[in-house]
């Protein structure tokens, strides 16, 4: 029976990227999701084949389809190449990084009951990359905050709270030192909350104390909202609480486009060895399916997303086949096969 297919860009990326994206696509297809993948170049491989780490053709397809699944990409060191991730987020104005961090069934860690969602402002802060050498041995880096960007990420986070029955937003900041930039971030968050979401509990917490509180008792938090660099660091910290970078998915959302990708990088230490955990990428794919289910009212995407989650939960709970980062011996291929079988 033919079904209406939804086009989505696929960026395999570098390092473990091709392995984990191939695994994710295989499972998504086996689950019967109506996705037609459009493979597009980006990263180190693209620098070699297209002379650019982020070819215009890739951006054009993302703009046209409005959705993509992306593996991690490397940026060549030196040689004047731009960071693919930063450029992609800016070019498509993917202003909201959304990273749900939860304990997984069957994956025992030091923590229980972790259920957080991190909202990271994705377009400014120190990631503007505006750095200057102002004298020999003296360099500066410029942190940028704008009212528009601070307000829209806050709106996105509070709106998510209301739609997903979340109760509390904690804003991590360092406004005691960065009074203007982090001060603006706080002012915008508070203004959004007071004007439109008074029912959502709200707290502002200085990031050093916030991190200490996080590792003592992550269950005191619900939704975390922060600027770009803090979001990068806190995402990895939180990943460590639930089993590591192999199990934390993410989305980069803009007004017209959304790119789904795991929090982890290209993991050069295990690249090409067939050892990567594809779960974070697969979970990002599930986020993509749920996003499409909502956006296009696609029951097929919703059903596939539910089936995939059921399948990987089953494999994890059974505990026989898991990758090394989760204490097992399975390869990427074996773990993928187990999930497909569980479908
Ligand atoms: P980047 O600078 O690109 O963010 P990074 O320095 O954060 O990268 P990662 O590539 O994310 O580094 O890897 C950090 C560690 O986590 C490495 O030891 C890597 O092997 C491990 N790791 C990351 N992703 C996975 C995965 N999917 N499966 C297993 N191990 C992983």
Coordinates of C-alpha atoms and ligand atoms in Angstrom, one line a residue:
X1 CA 0.0 0.0 0.0
X2 CA 1.5 3.4 -0.9
X3 CA 1.5 6.0 1.7
X4 CA 2.2 9.7 1.7
X5 CA 5.9 10.1 2.3
X6 CA 7.4 13.0 4.3
X7 CA 10.8 14.3 3.0
X8 CA 13.5 14.8 5.6
X9 CA 17.1 15.8 5.2
X10 CA 19.7 13.3 6.5
X11 CA 23.2 14.5 7.4
X12 CA 25.3 11.5 8.3
X13 CA 28.2 13.6 9.6
X14 CA 31.6 12.5 10.8
X15 CA 33.2 10.1 13.2
X16 CA 30.5 7.8 14.6
X17 CA 27.9 9.9 12.7
X18 CA 27.4 7.6 9.7
X19 CA 27.0 4.6 12.0
X20 CA 24.5 6.1 14.4
X21 CA 22.4 7.8 11.7
X22 CA 22.3 4.6 9.6
X23 CA 21.1 2.7 12.6
X24 CA 18.5 5.3 13.4
X25 CA 17.2 5.4 9.8
X26 CA 17.0 1.6 9.7
X27 CA 14.9 1.5 12.9
X28 CA 12.7 4.4 11.8
X29 CA 12.0 2.6 8.5
X30 CA 11.4 -0.8 10.2
X31 CA 8.9 1.0 12.4
X32 CA 6.9 2.0 9.3
X33 CA 7.4 5.7 9.6
X34 CA 6.6 7.5 6.3
X35 CA 9.9 9.2 6.0
X36 CA 11.8 9.7 2.7
X37 CA 15.4 10.5 3.6
X38 CA 17.4 13.0 1.5
X39 CA 21.1 12.4 2.3
X40 CA 23.0 15.7 2.2
X41 CA 26.7 16.6 2.8
X42 CA 28.1 18.4 5.9
X43 CA 31.2 18.2 8.0
X44 CA 34.7 17.0 7.3
X45 CA 33.6 14.7 4.5
X46 CA 31.8 17.6 2.8
X47 CA 35.0 19.8 3.0
X48 CA 36.7 17.1 0.9
X49 CA 33.9 16.6 -1.6
X50 CA 32.3 20.0 -1.8
X51 CA 35.1 22.3 -0.6
X52 CA 32.8 23.5 2.2
X53 CA 31.9 22.0 5.5
X54 CA 28.3 23.2 5.1
X55 CA 27.4 23.3 1.4
X56 CA 24.7 25.7 0.3
X57 CA 22.8 22.7 -1.2
X58 CA 22.4 21.2 2.3
X59 CA 21.0 24.5 3.7
X60 CA 18.7 24.8 0.7
X61 CA 17.2 21.3 1.2
X62 CA 16.7 22.0 4.9
X63 CA 15.0 25.2 4.1
X64 CA 12.8 23.5 1.6
X65 CA 11.8 20.5 3.7
X66 CA 11.9 22.2 7.0
X67 CA 13.2 19.1 8.8
X68 CA 16.3 17.0 9.2
X69 CA 18.1 14.4 11.2
X70 CA 21.8 15.1 11.7
X71 CA 24.8 13.1 12.9
X72 CA 27.6 14.8 14.7
X73 CA 30.0 16.8 12.5
X74 CA 33.6 17.8 12.9
X75 CA 35.2 21.0 11.9
X76 CA 38.7 20.9 10.5
X77 CA 41.1 22.5 12.9
X78 CA 42.8 25.5 11.3
X79 CA 42.3 26.3 7.6
X80 CA 39.7 28.9 8.2
X81 CA 36.6 26.6 8.2
X82 CA 33.6 27.7 10.2
X83 CA 32.0 25.5 12.8
X84 CA 29.2 23.6 11.1
X85 CA 26.9 23.4 14.1
X86 CA 27.2 27.1 14.8
X87 CA 26.8 28.1 11.2
X88 CA 23.8 25.8 10.6
X89 CA 22.0 27.1 13.7
X90 CA 22.6 30.7 12.6
X91 CA 21.8 30.2 9.0
X92 CA 18.5 28.5 9.7
X93 CA 17.9 30.5 12.9
X94 CA 17.4 27.4 14.9
X95 CA 17.2 29.4 18.1
X96 CA 16.0 26.8 20.6
X97 CA 18.0 23.7 21.5
X98 CA 15.7 21.3 23.3
X99 CA 17.3 18.4 25.2
X100 CA 15.2 16.1 27.3
X101 CA 17.3 14.2 29.9
X102 CA 15.6 11.2 31.6
X103 CA 16.5 8.0 33.3
X104 CA 15.9 5.1 30.9
X105 CA 14.3 1.9 32.1
X106 CA 16.9 -0.7 32.7
X107 CA 19.8 1.7 32.7
X108 CA 21.0 2.0 36.3
X109 CA 23.0 5.1 37.2
X110 CA 23.8 6.9 40.4
X111 CA 20.6 8.9 40.0
X112 CA 16.9 8.0 39.9
X113 CA 13.9 10.0 38.9
X114 CA 15.9 12.4 36.6
X115 CA 13.4 14.0 34.2
X116 CA 14.6 17.3 33.0
X117 CA 14.3 19.3 29.8
X118 CA 17.1 21.8 29.0
X119 CA 16.4 24.8 26.8
X120 CA 19.5 26.3 25.4
X121 CA 19.6 29.6 23.5
X122 CA 21.3 28.6 20.3
X123 CA 22.3 31.7 18.4
X124 CA 24.3 34.1 20.5
X125 CA 26.1 34.4 23.8
X126 CA 29.8 33.6 23.4
X127 CA 29.1 31.6 20.3
X128 CA 29.1 34.7 18.2
X129 CA 32.8 33.9 17.9
X130 CA 33.7 37.6 17.9
X131 CA 37.2 37.5 19.3
X132 CA 40.0 40.1 19.0
X133 CA 43.6 40.3 19.8
X134 CA 43.8 43.8 21.2
X135 CA 47.5 43.6 22.0
X136 CA 50.2 41.0 22.0
X137 CA 49.2 38.5 24.6
X138 CA 45.8 40.0 25.2
X139 CA 42.7 38.7 23.5
X140 CA 39.0 39.2 24.1
X141 CA 35.8 37.3 23.3
X142 CA 32.5 39.1 23.0
X143 CA 29.4 37.7 24.6
X144 CA 26.3 39.0 22.9
X145 CA 22.7 39.0 24.2
X146 CA 19.8 40.7 22.5
X147 CA 16.3 41.3 23.9
X148 CA 14.7 39.5 20.9
X149 CA 16.7 36.3 21.2
X150 CA 16.5 36.2 25.0
X151 CA 12.7 36.7 24.8
X152 CA 12.0 34.1 22.1
X153 CA 13.9 31.3 23.9
X154 CA 12.0 32.1 27.1
X155 CA 8.7 32.1 25.2
X156 CA 9.6 28.7 23.7
X157 CA 10.5 27.2 27.0
X158 CA 7.4 28.5 28.9
X159 CA 5.1 27.5 26.0
X160 CA 6.6 24.0 26.1
X161 CA 6.0 23.9 29.9
X162 CA 2.3 24.6 29.4
X163 CA 1.8 22.1 26.6
X164 CA 3.7 19.3 28.3
X165 CA 2.3 19.8 31.8
X166 CA 5.7 20.9 33.2
X167 CA 5.6 22.9 36.4
X168 CA 8.7 24.9 37.0
X169 CA 11.3 26.8 35.0
X170 CA 14.8 27.3 36.5
X171 CA 16.9 29.9 34.8
X172 CA 20.7 29.3 35.2
X173 CA 22.8 32.4 35.0
X174 CA 25.8 34.4 36.2
X175 CA 24.2 37.8 36.3
X176 CA 26.1 38.7 39.4
X177 CA 29.2 38.9 37.2
X178 CA 27.8 39.4 33.7
X179 CA 25.3 42.0 34.8
X180 CA 24.4 43.3 31.3
X181 CA 24.3 40.1 29.2
X182 CA 23.0 37.6 31.8
X183 CA 21.0 40.4 33.4
X184 CA 19.2 40.9 30.1
X185 CA 18.6 37.1 29.8
X186 CA 17.0 37.0 33.3
X187 CA 14.9 40.2 32.7
X188 CA 13.5 38.8 29.5
X189 CA 12.7 35.4 31.1
X190 CA 11.0 37.0 34.0
X191 CA 9.0 39.4 31.8
X192 CA 7.8 36.5 29.6
X193 CA 6.8 34.5 32.7
X194 CA 5.0 37.3 34.5
X195 CA 3.2 38.5 31.4
X196 CA 2.0 35.2 30.0
X197 CA 2.8 32.2 32.2
X198 CA 2.2 33.2 35.8
X199 CA 1.0 29.7 36.6
X200 CA 4.5 28.3 35.9
X201 CA 6.8 28.2 39.0
X202 CA 9.9 30.3 38.3
X203 CA 13.3 30.5 39.9
X204 CA 16.6 32.2 39.0
X205 CA 19.7 30.4 40.2
X206 CA 23.4 31.3 39.9
X207 CA 24.9 28.6 37.7
X208 CA 27.7 27.5 40.0
X209 CA 25.2 26.8 42.8
X210 CA 22.8 25.4 40.2
X211 CA 25.3 22.7 39.1
X212 CA 26.1 21.8 42.7
X213 CA 22.3 21.4 43.4
X214 CA 22.0 19.4 40.1
X215 CA 24.4 16.7 41.1
X216 CA 23.1 16.6 44.6
X217 CA 19.5 16.2 43.7
X218 CA 18.4 16.5 40.0
X219 CA 14.8 15.8 40.9
X220 CA 14.5 19.3 42.3
X221 CA 14.5 20.6 38.7
X222 CA 12.0 20.4 35.9
X223 CA 12.7 22.7 33.0
X224 CA 16.1 24.4 32.7
X225 CA 16.5 27.6 30.7
X226 CA 19.9 29.1 29.9
X227 CA 22.1 30.9 27.4
X228 CA 24.3 29.2 24.8
X229 CA 27.5 28.2 26.6
X230 CA 25.9 27.2 29.9
X231 CA 23.4 25.0 27.9
X232 CA 26.3 23.3 26.2
X233 CA 28.0 22.5 29.5
X234 CA 25.0 21.6 31.5
X235 CA 23.7 19.3 28.7
X236 CA 26.8 17.0 29.1
X237 CA 26.6 17.2 32.9
X238 CA 23.0 16.1 32.8
X239 CA 23.8 13.4 30.2
X240 CA 26.3 11.9 32.7
X241 CA 23.5 11.5 35.3
X242 CA 21.4 9.2 33.1
X243 CA 24.0 7.0 31.3
X244 CA 26.2 9.3 29.3
X245 CA 26.2 11.0 25.9
X246 CA 24.9 7.8 24.1
X247 CA 21.4 8.3 25.5
X248 CA 20.6 12.0 25.3
X249 CA 18.7 13.3 22.2
X250 CA 18.2 16.8 21.1
X251 CA 16.4 19.2 18.7
X252 CA 17.3 22.5 17.3
X253 CA 14.1 24.3 16.5
X254 CA 13.5 27.5 14.5
X255 CA 10.4 29.1 13.2
X256 CA 10.6 27.4 9.8
X257 CA 12.9 24.5 10.3
X258 CA 13.9 21.9 12.9
X259 CA 17.1 19.8 12.9
X260 CA 17.3 16.8 15.3
X261 CA 20.6 15.6 16.6
X262 CA 22.1 13.9 19.6
X263 CA 24.0 16.0 22.2
X264 CA 27.2 14.0 21.6
X265 CA 30.0 14.9 19.2
X266 CA 31.7 12.7 16.6
X267 CA 33.5 10.7 19.3
X268 CA 36.8 10.2 17.4
X269 CA 38.1 7.8 20.0
X270 CA 35.5 5.1 19.0
X271 CA 34.8 6.1 15.4
X272 CA 35.0 3.3 12.9
X273 CA 35.0 0.6 15.5
X274 CA 31.3 -0.2 15.5
X275 CA 31.0 0.6 19.2
X276 CA 28.9 3.7 19.2
X277 CA 25.6 3.7 20.9
X278 CA 23.0 4.7 18.3
X279 CA 20.3 5.4 20.9
X280 CA 20.8 9.1 21.3
X281 CA 20.5 9.6 17.5
X282 CA 17.5 7.2 17.4
X283 CA 15.9 9.1 20.2
X284 CA 16.5 12.3 18.3
X285 CA 14.7 10.6 15.4
X286 CA 11.8 9.8 17.7
X287 CA 11.7 13.5 18.7
X288 CA 11.6 14.3 14.9
X289 CA 8.7 11.9 14.4
X290 CA 6.7 13.4 17.3
X291 CA 7.4 16.9 15.9
X292 CA 6.1 15.8 12.5
X293 CA 3.2 14.1 14.1
X294 CA 2.2 17.3 15.7
X295 CA 3.0 19.7 12.9
X296 CA 1.5 17.6 10.1
X297 CA -1.1 15.8 12.2
X298 CA 0.5 12.5 11.1
X299 CA -0.8 9.5 12.9
X300 CA 1.7 7.3 11.1
X301 CA 4.6 9.3 12.6
X302 CA 3.1 9.2 16.0
X303 CA 2.5 5.4 15.8
X304 CA 6.1 4.8 14.6
X305 CA 7.5 7.0 17.4
X306 CA 5.6 5.0 20.0
X307 CA 6.7 1.7 18.6
X308 CA 10.3 2.7 18.5
X309 CA 10.3 3.9 22.1
X310 CA 8.6 0.7 23.1
X311 CA 11.2 -1.4 21.3
X312 CA 14.3 0.3 22.7
X313 CA 12.8 0.3 26.2
X314 CA 12.2 -3.4 25.8
X315 CA 15.8 -4.1 24.8
X316 CA 17.2 -2.0 27.6
X317 CA 15.0 -3.5 30.3
X318 CA 15.9 -7.0 29.0
X319 CA 19.5 -5.9 29.4
X320 CA 21.0 -8.7 27.3
X321 CA 22.1 -6.5 24.5
X322 CA 23.6 -3.1 25.2
X323 CA 26.5 -1.1 24.0
X324 CA 29.7 -0.7 25.9
X325 CA 28.9 2.8 27.2
X326 CA 26.0 1.2 29.0
X327 CA 28.1 -1.6 30.4
X328 CA 27.4 -4.2 27.7
X329 CA 29.4 -5.8 24.9
X330 CA 27.2 -5.3 21.9
X331 CA 28.2 -3.5 18.8
X332 CA 26.2 -0.8 17.1
X333 CA 24.9 -3.4 14.6
X334 CA 23.9 -5.9 17.3
X335 CA 22.0 -3.3 19.3
X336 CA 20.3 -2.0 16.2
X337 CA 19.3 -5.6 15.2
X338 CA 17.9 -6.1 18.7
X339 CA 15.7 -3.0 18.5
X340 CA 14.4 -3.9 15.0
X341 CA 13.6 -7.4 16.3
X342 CA 11.7 -5.9 19.2
X343 CA 9.6 -3.8 16.9
Ligands
LIG1 P1 32.2 17.8 20.5 O1 33.4 18.7 20.8 O2 32.0 17.5 19.1 O3 31.0 18.1 21.3 P2 33.0 16.0 22.6 O4 34.3 16.5 23.0 O5 31.8 16.4 23.5 O6 32.7 16.4 21.1 P3 32.1 13.5 22.1 O7 32.4 13.2 20.7 O8 30.7 13.9 22.4 O9 33.1 14.5 22.6 O10 32.5 12.3 23.0 C1 32.8 12.4 24.4 C2 32.9 11.0 25.0 O11 31.7 10.3 25.0 C3 33.9 10.1 24.2 O12 34.7 9.3 25.1 C4 33.0 9.3 23.4 O13 33.6 8.1 23.0 C5 31.8 9.1 24.2 N1 30.6 9.0 23.4 C6 30.0 10.1 22.7 N2 28.9 9.7 22.0 C7 28.9 8.3 22.2 C8 28.0 7.3 21.7 N3 27.0 7.6 20.9 N4 28.2 6.0 22.1 C9 29.2 5.7 22.9 N5 30.1 6.6 23.4 C10 29.9 7.9 23.1

